[in-house]
Coordinates of C-alpha atoms and ligand atoms in Angstrom, one line a residue:
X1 CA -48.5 -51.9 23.6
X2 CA -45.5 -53.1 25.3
X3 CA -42.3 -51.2 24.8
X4 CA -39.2 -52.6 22.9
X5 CA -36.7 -54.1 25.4
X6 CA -33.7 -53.0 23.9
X7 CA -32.8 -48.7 24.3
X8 CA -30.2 -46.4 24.7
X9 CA -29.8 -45.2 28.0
X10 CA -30.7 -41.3 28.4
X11 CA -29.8 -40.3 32.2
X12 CA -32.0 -37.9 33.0
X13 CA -30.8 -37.1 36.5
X14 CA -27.0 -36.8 35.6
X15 CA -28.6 -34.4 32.7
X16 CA -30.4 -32.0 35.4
X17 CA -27.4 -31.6 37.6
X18 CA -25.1 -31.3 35.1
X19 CA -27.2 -28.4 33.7
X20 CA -27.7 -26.7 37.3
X21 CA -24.1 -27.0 37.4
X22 CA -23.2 -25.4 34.3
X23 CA -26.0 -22.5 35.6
X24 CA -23.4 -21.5 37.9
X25 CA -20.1 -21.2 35.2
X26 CA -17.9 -18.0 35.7
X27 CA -17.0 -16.0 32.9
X28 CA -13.5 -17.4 32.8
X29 CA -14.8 -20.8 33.0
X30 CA -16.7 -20.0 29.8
X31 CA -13.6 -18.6 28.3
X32 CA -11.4 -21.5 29.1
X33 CA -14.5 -23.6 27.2
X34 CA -14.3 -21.4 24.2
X35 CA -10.6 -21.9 23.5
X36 CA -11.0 -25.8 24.2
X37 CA -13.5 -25.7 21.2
X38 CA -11.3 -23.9 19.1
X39 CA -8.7 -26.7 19.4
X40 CA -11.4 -28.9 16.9
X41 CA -11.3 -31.7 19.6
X42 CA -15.6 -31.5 20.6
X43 CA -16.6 -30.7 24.1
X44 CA -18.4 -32.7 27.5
X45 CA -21.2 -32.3 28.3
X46 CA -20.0 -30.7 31.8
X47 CA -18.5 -27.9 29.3
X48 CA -21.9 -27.6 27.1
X49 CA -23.6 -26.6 30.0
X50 CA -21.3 -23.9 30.8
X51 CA -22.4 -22.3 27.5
X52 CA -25.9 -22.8 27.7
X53 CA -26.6 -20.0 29.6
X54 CA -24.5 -17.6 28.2
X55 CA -26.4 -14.0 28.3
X56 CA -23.4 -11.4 28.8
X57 CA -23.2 -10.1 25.6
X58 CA -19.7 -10.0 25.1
X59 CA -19.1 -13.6 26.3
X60 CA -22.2 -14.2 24.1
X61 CA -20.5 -12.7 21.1
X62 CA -17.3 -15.2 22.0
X63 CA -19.6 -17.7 22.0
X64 CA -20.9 -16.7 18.2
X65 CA -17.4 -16.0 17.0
X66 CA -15.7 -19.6 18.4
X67 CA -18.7 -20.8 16.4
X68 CA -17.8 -19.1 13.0
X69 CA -14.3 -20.2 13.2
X70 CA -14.6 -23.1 13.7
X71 CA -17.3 -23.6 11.3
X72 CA -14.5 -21.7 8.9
X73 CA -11.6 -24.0 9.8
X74 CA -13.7 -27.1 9.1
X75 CA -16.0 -26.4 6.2
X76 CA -14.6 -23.6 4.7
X77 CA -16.9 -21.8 2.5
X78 CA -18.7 -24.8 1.8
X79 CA -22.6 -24.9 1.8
X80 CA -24.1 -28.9 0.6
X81 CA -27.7 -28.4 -0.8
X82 CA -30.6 -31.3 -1.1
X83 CA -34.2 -31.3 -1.4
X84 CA -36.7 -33.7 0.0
X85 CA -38.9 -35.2 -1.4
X86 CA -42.1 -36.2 0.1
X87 CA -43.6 -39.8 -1.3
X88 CA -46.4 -40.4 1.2
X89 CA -48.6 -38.5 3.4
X90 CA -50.1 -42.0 5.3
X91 CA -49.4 -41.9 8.7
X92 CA -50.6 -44.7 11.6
X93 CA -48.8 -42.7 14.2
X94 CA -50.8 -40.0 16.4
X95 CA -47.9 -37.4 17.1
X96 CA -49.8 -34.8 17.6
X97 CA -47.2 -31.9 16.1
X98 CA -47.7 -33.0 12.5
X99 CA -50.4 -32.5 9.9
X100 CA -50.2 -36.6 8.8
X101 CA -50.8 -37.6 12.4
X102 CA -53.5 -40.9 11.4
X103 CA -56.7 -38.8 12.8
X104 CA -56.0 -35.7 11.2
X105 CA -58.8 -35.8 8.7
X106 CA -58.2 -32.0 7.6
X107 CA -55.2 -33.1 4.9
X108 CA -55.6 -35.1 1.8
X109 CA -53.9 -38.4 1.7
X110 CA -51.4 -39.4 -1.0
X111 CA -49.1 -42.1 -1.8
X112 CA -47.4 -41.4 -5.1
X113 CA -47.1 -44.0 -7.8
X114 CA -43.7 -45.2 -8.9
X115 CA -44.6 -42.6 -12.2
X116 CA -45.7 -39.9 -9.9
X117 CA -42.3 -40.5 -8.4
X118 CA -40.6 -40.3 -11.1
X119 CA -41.7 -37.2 -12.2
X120 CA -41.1 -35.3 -8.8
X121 CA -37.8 -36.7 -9.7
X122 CA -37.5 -35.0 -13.0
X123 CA -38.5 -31.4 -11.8
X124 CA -35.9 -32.0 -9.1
X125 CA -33.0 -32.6 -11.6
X126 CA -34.3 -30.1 -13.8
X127 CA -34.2 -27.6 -11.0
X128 CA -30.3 -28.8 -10.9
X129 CA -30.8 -31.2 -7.5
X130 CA -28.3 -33.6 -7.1
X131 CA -29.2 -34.6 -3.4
X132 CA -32.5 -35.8 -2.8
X133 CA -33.7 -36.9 1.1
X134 CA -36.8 -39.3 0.5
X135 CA -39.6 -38.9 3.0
X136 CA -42.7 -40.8 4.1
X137 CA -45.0 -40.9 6.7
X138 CA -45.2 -44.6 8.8
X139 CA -48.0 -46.4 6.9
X140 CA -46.7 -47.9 3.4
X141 CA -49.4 -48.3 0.6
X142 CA -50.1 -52.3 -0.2
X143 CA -46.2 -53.3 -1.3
X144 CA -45.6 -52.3 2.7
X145 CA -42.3 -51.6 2.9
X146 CA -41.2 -52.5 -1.1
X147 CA -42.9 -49.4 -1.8
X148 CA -39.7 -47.7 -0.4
X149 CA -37.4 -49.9 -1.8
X150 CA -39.2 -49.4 -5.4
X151 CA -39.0 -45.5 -4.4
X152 CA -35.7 -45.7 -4.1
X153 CA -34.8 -47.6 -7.3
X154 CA -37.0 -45.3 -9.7
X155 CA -35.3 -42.4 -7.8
X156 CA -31.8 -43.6 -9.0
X157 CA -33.2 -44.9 -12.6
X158 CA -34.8 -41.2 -13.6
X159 CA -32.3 -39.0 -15.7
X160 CA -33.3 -36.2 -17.4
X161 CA -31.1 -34.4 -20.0
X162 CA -27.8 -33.6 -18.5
X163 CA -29.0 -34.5 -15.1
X164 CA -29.4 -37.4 -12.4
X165 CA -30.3 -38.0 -8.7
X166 CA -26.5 -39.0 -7.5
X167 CA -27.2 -39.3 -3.5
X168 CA -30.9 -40.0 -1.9
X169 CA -30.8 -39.7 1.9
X170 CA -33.9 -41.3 3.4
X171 CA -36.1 -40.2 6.7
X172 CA -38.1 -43.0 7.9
X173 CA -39.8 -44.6 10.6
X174 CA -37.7 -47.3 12.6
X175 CA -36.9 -49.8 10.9
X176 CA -36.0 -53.9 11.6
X177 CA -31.8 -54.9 11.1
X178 CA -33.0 -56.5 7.9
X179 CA -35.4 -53.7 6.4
X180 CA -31.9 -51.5 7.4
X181 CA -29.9 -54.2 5.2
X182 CA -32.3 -53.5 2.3
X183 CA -31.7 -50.3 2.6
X184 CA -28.1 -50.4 2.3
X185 CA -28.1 -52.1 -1.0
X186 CA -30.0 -49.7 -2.6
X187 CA -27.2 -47.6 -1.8
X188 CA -29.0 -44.7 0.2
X189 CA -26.7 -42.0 1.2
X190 CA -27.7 -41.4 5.2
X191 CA -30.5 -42.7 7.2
X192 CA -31.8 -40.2 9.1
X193 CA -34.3 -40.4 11.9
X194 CA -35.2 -37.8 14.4
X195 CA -35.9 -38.4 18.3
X196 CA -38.3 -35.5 18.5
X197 CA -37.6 -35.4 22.2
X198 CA -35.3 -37.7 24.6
X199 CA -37.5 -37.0 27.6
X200 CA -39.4 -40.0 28.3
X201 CA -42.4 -37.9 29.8
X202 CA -42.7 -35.7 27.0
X203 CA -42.5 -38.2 24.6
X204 CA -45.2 -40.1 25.7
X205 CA -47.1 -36.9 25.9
X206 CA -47.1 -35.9 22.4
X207 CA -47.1 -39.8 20.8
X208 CA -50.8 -40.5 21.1
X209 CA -51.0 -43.9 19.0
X210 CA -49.4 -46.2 16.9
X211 CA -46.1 -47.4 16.7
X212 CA -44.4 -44.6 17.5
X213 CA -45.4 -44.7 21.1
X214 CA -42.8 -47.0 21.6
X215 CA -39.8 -44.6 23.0
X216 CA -37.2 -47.5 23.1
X217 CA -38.1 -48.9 19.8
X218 CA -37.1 -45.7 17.8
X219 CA -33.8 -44.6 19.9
X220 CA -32.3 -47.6 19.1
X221 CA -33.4 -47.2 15.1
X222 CA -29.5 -45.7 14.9
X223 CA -28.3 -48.9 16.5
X224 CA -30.1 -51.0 14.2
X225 CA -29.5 -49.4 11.4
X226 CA -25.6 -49.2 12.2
X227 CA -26.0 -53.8 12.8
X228 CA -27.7 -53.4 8.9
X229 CA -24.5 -51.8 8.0
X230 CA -25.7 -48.5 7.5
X231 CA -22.7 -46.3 9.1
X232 CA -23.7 -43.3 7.7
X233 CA -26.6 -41.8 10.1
X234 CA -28.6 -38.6 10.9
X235 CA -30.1 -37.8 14.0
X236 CA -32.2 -34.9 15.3
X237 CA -34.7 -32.9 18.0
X238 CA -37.8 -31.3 17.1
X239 CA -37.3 -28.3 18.9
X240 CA -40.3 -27.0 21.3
X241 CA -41.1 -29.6 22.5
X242 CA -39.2 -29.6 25.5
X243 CA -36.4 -28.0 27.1
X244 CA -33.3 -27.4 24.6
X245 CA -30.7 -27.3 27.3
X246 CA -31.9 -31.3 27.9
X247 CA -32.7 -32.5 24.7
X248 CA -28.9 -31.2 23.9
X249 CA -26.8 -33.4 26.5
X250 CA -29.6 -36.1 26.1
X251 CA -28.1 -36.0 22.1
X252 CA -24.7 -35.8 23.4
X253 CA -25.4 -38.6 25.3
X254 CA -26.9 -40.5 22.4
X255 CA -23.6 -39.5 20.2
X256 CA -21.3 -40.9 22.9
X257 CA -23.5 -44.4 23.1
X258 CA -23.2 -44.6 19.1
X259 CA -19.6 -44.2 19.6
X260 CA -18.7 -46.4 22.1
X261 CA -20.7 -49.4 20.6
X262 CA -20.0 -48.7 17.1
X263 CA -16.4 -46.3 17.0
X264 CA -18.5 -43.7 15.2
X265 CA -20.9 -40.9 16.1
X266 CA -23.6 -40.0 13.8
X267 CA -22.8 -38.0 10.5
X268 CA -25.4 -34.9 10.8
X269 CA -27.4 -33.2 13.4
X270 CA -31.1 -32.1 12.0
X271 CA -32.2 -28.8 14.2
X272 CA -35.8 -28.6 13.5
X273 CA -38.1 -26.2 14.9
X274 CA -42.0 -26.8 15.3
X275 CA -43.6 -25.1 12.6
X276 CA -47.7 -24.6 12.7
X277 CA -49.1 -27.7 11.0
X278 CA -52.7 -28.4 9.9
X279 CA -54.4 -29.9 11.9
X280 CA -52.8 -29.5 15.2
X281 CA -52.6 -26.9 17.8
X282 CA -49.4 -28.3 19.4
X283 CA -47.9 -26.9 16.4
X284 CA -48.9 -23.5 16.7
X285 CA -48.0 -23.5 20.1
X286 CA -44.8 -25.1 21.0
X287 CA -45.1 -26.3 25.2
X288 CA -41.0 -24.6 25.0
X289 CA -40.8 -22.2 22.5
X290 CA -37.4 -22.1 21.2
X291 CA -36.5 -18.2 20.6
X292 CA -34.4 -17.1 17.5
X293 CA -31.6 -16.0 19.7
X294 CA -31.4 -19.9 21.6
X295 CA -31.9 -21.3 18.5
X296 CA -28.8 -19.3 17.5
X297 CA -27.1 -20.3 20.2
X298 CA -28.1 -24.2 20.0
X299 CA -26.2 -24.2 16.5
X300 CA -23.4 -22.3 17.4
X301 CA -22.8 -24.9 21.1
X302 CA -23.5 -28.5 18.6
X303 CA -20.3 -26.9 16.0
X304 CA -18.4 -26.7 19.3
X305 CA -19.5 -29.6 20.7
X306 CA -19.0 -31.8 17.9
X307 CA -17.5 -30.2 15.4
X308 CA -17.3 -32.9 12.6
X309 CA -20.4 -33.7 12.2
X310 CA -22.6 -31.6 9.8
X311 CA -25.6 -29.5 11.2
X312 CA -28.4 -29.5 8.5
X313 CA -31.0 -27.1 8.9
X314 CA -34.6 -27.0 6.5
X315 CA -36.9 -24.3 5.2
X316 CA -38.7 -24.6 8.3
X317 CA -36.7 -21.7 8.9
X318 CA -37.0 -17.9 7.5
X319 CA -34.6 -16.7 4.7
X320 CA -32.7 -14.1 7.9
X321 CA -32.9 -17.0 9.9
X322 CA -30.9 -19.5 7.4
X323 CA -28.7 -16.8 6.5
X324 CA -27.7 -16.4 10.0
X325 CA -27.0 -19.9 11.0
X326 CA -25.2 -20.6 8.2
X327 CA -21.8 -18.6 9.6
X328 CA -22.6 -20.4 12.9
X329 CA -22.5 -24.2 12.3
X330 CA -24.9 -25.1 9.2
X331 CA -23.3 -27.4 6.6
X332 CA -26.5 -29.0 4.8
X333 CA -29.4 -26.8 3.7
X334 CA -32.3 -27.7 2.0
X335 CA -34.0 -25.3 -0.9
X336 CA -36.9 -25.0 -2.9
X337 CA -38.4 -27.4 -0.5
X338 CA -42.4 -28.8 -0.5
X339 CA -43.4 -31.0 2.2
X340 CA -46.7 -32.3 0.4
X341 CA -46.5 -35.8 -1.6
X342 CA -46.7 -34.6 -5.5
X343 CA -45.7 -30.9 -4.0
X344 CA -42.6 -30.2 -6.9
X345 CA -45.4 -30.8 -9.7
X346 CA -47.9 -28.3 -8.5
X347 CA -48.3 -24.7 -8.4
X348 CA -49.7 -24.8 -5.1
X349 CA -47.0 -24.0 -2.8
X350 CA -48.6 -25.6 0.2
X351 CA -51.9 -27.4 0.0
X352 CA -53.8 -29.2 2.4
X353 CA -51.1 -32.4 1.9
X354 CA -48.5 -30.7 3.4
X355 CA -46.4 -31.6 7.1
X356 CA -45.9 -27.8 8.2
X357 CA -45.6 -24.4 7.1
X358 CA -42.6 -23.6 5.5
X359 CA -40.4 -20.0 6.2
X360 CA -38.4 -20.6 2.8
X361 CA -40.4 -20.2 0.1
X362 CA -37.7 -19.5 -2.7
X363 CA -36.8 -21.5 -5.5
X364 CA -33.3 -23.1 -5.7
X365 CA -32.1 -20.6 -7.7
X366 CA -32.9 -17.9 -5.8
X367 CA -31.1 -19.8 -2.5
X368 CA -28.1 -20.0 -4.6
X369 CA -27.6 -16.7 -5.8
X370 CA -28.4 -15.6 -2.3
X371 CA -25.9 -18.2 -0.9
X372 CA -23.0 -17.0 -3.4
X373 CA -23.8 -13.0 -2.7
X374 CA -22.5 -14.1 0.6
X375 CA -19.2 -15.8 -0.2
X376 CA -20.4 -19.4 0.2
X377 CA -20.1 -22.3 -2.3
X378 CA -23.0 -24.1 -2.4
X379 CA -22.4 -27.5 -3.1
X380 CA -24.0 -30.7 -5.0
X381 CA -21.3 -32.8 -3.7
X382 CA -22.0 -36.8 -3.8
X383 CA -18.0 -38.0 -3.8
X384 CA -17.1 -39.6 -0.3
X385 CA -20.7 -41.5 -0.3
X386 CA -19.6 -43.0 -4.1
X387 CA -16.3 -43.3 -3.3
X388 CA -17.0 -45.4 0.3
X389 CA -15.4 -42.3 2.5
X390 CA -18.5 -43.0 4.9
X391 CA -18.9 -43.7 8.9
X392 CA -15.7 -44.1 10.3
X393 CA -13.5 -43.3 7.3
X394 CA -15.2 -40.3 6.7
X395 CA -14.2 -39.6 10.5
X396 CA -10.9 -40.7 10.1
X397 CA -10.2 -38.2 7.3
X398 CA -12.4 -35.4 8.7
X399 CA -10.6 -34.9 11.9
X400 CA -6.7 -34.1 11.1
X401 CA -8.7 -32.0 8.4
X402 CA -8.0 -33.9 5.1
X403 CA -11.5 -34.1 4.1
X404 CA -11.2 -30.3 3.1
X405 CA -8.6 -31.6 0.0
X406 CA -11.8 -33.6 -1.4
X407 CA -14.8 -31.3 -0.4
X408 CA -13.2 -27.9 -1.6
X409 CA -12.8 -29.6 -5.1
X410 CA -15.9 -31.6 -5.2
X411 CA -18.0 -28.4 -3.7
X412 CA -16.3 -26.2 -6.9
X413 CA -17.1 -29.0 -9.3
X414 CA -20.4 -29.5 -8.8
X415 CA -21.2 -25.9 -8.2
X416 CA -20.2 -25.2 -11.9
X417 CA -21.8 -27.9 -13.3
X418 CA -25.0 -26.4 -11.8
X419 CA -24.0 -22.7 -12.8
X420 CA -23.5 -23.8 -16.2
X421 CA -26.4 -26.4 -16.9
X422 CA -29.2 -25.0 -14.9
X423 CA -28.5 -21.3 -13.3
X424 CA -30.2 -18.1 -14.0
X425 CA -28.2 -16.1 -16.3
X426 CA -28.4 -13.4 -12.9
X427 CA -27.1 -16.1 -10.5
X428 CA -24.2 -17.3 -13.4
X429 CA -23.1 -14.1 -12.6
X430 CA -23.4 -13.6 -9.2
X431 CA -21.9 -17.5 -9.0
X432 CA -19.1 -17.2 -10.9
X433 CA -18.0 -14.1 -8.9
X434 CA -18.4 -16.2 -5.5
X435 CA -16.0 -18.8 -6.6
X436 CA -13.0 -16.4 -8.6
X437 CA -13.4 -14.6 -5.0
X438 CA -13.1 -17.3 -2.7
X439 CA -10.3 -19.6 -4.4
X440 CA -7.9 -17.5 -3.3
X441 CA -8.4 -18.5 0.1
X442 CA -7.9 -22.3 -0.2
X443 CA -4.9 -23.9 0.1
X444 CA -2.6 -24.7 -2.4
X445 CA -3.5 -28.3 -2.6
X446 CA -7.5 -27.7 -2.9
X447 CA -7.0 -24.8 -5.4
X448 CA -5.2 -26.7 -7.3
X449 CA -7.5 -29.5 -7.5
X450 CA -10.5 -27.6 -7.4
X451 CA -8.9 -25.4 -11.0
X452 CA -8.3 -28.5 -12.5
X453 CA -12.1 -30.3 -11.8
X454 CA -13.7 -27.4 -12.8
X455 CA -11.9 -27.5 -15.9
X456 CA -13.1 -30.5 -16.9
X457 CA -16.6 -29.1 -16.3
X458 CA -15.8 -26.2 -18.8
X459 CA -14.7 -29.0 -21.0
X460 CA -18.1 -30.3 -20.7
X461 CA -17.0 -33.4 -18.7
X462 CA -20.1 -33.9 -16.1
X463 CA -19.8 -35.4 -12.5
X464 CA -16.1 -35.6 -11.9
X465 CA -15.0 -35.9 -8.1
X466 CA -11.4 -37.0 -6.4
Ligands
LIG1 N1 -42.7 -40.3 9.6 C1 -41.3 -40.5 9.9 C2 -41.0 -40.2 11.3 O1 -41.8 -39.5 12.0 O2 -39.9 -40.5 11.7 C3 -40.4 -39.8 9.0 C4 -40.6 -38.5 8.4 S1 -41.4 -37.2 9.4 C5 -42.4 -36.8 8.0 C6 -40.0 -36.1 9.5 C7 -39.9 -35.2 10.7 O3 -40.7 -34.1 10.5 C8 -40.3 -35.7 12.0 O4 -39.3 -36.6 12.5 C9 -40.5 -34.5 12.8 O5 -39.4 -34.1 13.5 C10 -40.8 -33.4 11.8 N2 -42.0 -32.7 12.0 C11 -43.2 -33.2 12.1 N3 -44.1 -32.2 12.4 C12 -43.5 -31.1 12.4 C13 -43.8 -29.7 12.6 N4 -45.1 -29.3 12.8 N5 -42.9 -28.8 12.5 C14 -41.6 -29.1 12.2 N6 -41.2 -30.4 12.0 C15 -42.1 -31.3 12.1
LIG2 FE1 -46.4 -39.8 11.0 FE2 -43.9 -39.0 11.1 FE3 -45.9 -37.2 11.1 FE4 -45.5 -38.7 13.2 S1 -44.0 -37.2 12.4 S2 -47.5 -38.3 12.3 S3 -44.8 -40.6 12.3 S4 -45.3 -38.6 9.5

């Protein structure tokens, strides 16, 4: 098959040096690095570098604690929870980390109907989901790629008692400008897609067949989608693949591209970590293991390096592991997760339809109760997507740190609306404590706002956002 013409150049060679170079950082070079990050304004990838190797472990815990204060200045307390939700398991692609790779005849194949859909949908709202992120393998059932459209629609259309979807997020294969376009007027929150790996070499390694063999096609998905008018975009590694250190500045690279062509960079960073998956050793053995304390230390360098931009991470990773990362960088987490098409109206927690193990098992509940007991607010948030704040004007807001008078609020709003409508009487409590604790340390502007939202709620007013 003959690659795409079009890509986003990734130079490798300026990569290598520039991480040999970065090998050889003093400690006060590091230093100097650290308080640069703390001044909000992102970091080069010559100053990256310099962190990447970090191992003395007081420079390593100067590392962790930039990370946390920054991650404090900028998102506060502030913890955005979604759910995917898996609509197909049909694959044509041959990557040969994931269960639905096209040969893998040990999982069951599924395409859910539009009623199947639907009722995903309603165990999601009932479980008090607001944010959904749609997911399909590349091989659409006979509609082709209608089917995602329609997904999206009955998505949107299913209420259920006091709830509703209010933001789907999609992960998809590469798309054409004009599938993009579609896209976009079903108003989908973020299109996220992720690289797996920027090194060519690799890539070609583990893409075995199909459409995704095509390296240049699916880099430049982000540039097509940003021509279809989609400005709000998701990017990610899979990490274990190949070396971190690279597939970091190759991203960094990739951000600075988006940026120059289209005056924004994309709006979240996906950090997943191979996970064992039926069907394929790969999985189970990752060619560069990523270890917890890297992976720690990958989440901590991206909220330096680019500070606005959210870092989502899944329930690939363990309950310690989540709760770690969280004070390091994470913005987005995703709870109560399944990964099989149908997976929400089962009690089989992972059956032979699923993508990969998962290290979360816990319901939503349970995430949030945790997530309170720690002093975060978890958040339902859907405001600056309805409200157009997207791309560049979510930017433009974000940076000289206005974003925080609409966040705080929204994030106290919808966590009420969820303590009151859907929580465990156990998690009311625990919930109710997080936020009378935490109010106190907003500003005046936010508190203010956020009291007078979550009065409304009391009131029994529903979805109300500034
Ligand atoms: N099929 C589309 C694609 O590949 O772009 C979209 C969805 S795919 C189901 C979502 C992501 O799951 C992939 O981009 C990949 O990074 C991740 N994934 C696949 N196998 C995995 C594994 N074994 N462990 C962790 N993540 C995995
Ligand atoms: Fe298909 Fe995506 Fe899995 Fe590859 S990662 S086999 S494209 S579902």
């Amino acid at each position: 098959m003959s690659e795409y013409k079009e890509t986003v150049p990734i130079d490798e060679e300026r990569i290598w040096k520039t991480i040999e170079a970065g090998r050889r950082a003093r400690a006060s070079q590091v230093l100097e690095v650290l308080d640069k990050a703390r001044s909000l304004k992102g970091l080069e990838a010559e100053e990256v570098a310099q962190l990447m190797d970090v191992s003395d472990p007081e420079l390593l815990s100067g590392l962790f604690a930039t990370a946390r204060q920054i991650k404090e200045d900028i998102y506060g307390k502030r913890l955005v929870l979604f759910a995917p939700l898996y609509i197909s398991n049909m694959c044509g692609n041959e990557c040969s980390y994931c269960a639905f790779r096209a040969r893998n005849t040990s999982v069951k194949r599924r395409a859910l109907s539009q009623d199947e859909i639907a009722r995903e949908t309603r165990i999601l709202i009932d479980q008090g989901h607001k944010r959904i992120l749609l997911v399909a393998g590349e091989a659409y059932p006979r509609e082709g790629f209608d089917y995602i459209l329609k997904a999206i629609d009955t998505v949107y259309a299913t209420r259920h008692e006091r709830g509703e979807i209010r933001r789907l997020n999609v992960n998809l294969a590469p798309l054409k400008v004009e599938e993009f376009q579609a896209l976009r007027d079903r108003k989908i929150g973020t299109y996220q897609i992720f690289q797996e790996t920027y090194h060519r070499e690799t890539y070609a390694k583990v893409h075995l067949a199909g459409k995704k063999t095509d390296f240049n096609w699916r880099i430049t998905a982000i540039d097509r989608a940003m021509q279809g008018n989609i400005d709000d975009v998701g990017i990610g590694v899979l990490f274990g693949l190949f070396d971190w250190r690279f597939e970091i500045l190759a991203m960094m690279q990739h951000i600075r591209h988006l940026e120059q062509k289209f005056g924004v960079g994309p709006h979240t960073i996906s950090v997943p970590r191979l996970e064992p998956a039926v069907g394929s050793d790969l999985a189970s053995h990752p060619p560069r293991p990523v270890t917890d304390l890297e992976f720690r230390k990958i989440i901590a360098i991206l909220r330096m390096a680019v500070p606005y931009t959210g870092i989502i991470m899944s329930t690939r990773e363990t309950a310690d592991i989540r709760r770690e990362t969280f004070a390091l960088g994470v913005s987005q987490i995703s709870a109560g997760s399944r990964t099989n098409p149908g997976g929400y109206s089962t009690d089989d927690q992972e059956d032979m339809s699923s993508q990969f193990s998962l290290g979360d098992h816990r319901p939503l509940d349970e995430v949030i109760r945790d997530v309170s007991f720690l002093g975060y607010i978890p958040s339902f948030c859907t405001g600056c997507y309805r409200l157009g704040r997207t791309g560049k004007d979510f930017m433009d807001l974000a940076k000289p740190g206005e974003i925080k008078l609409h966040c705080s609020p929204n994030a106290y709003s919808t966590f009420l609306e969820y303590l009151i409508d859907y929580a465990s009487d156990e998690t009311r409590t625990v919930g109710e404590a997080a936020i009378a604790r935490s109010l106190d340390e907003l500003d005046d502007v936010s508190r203010q706002r956020s009291q007078n939202l979550m009065a409304k709620v009391r009131q029994g007013k529903r979805d109300v956002f500034c």
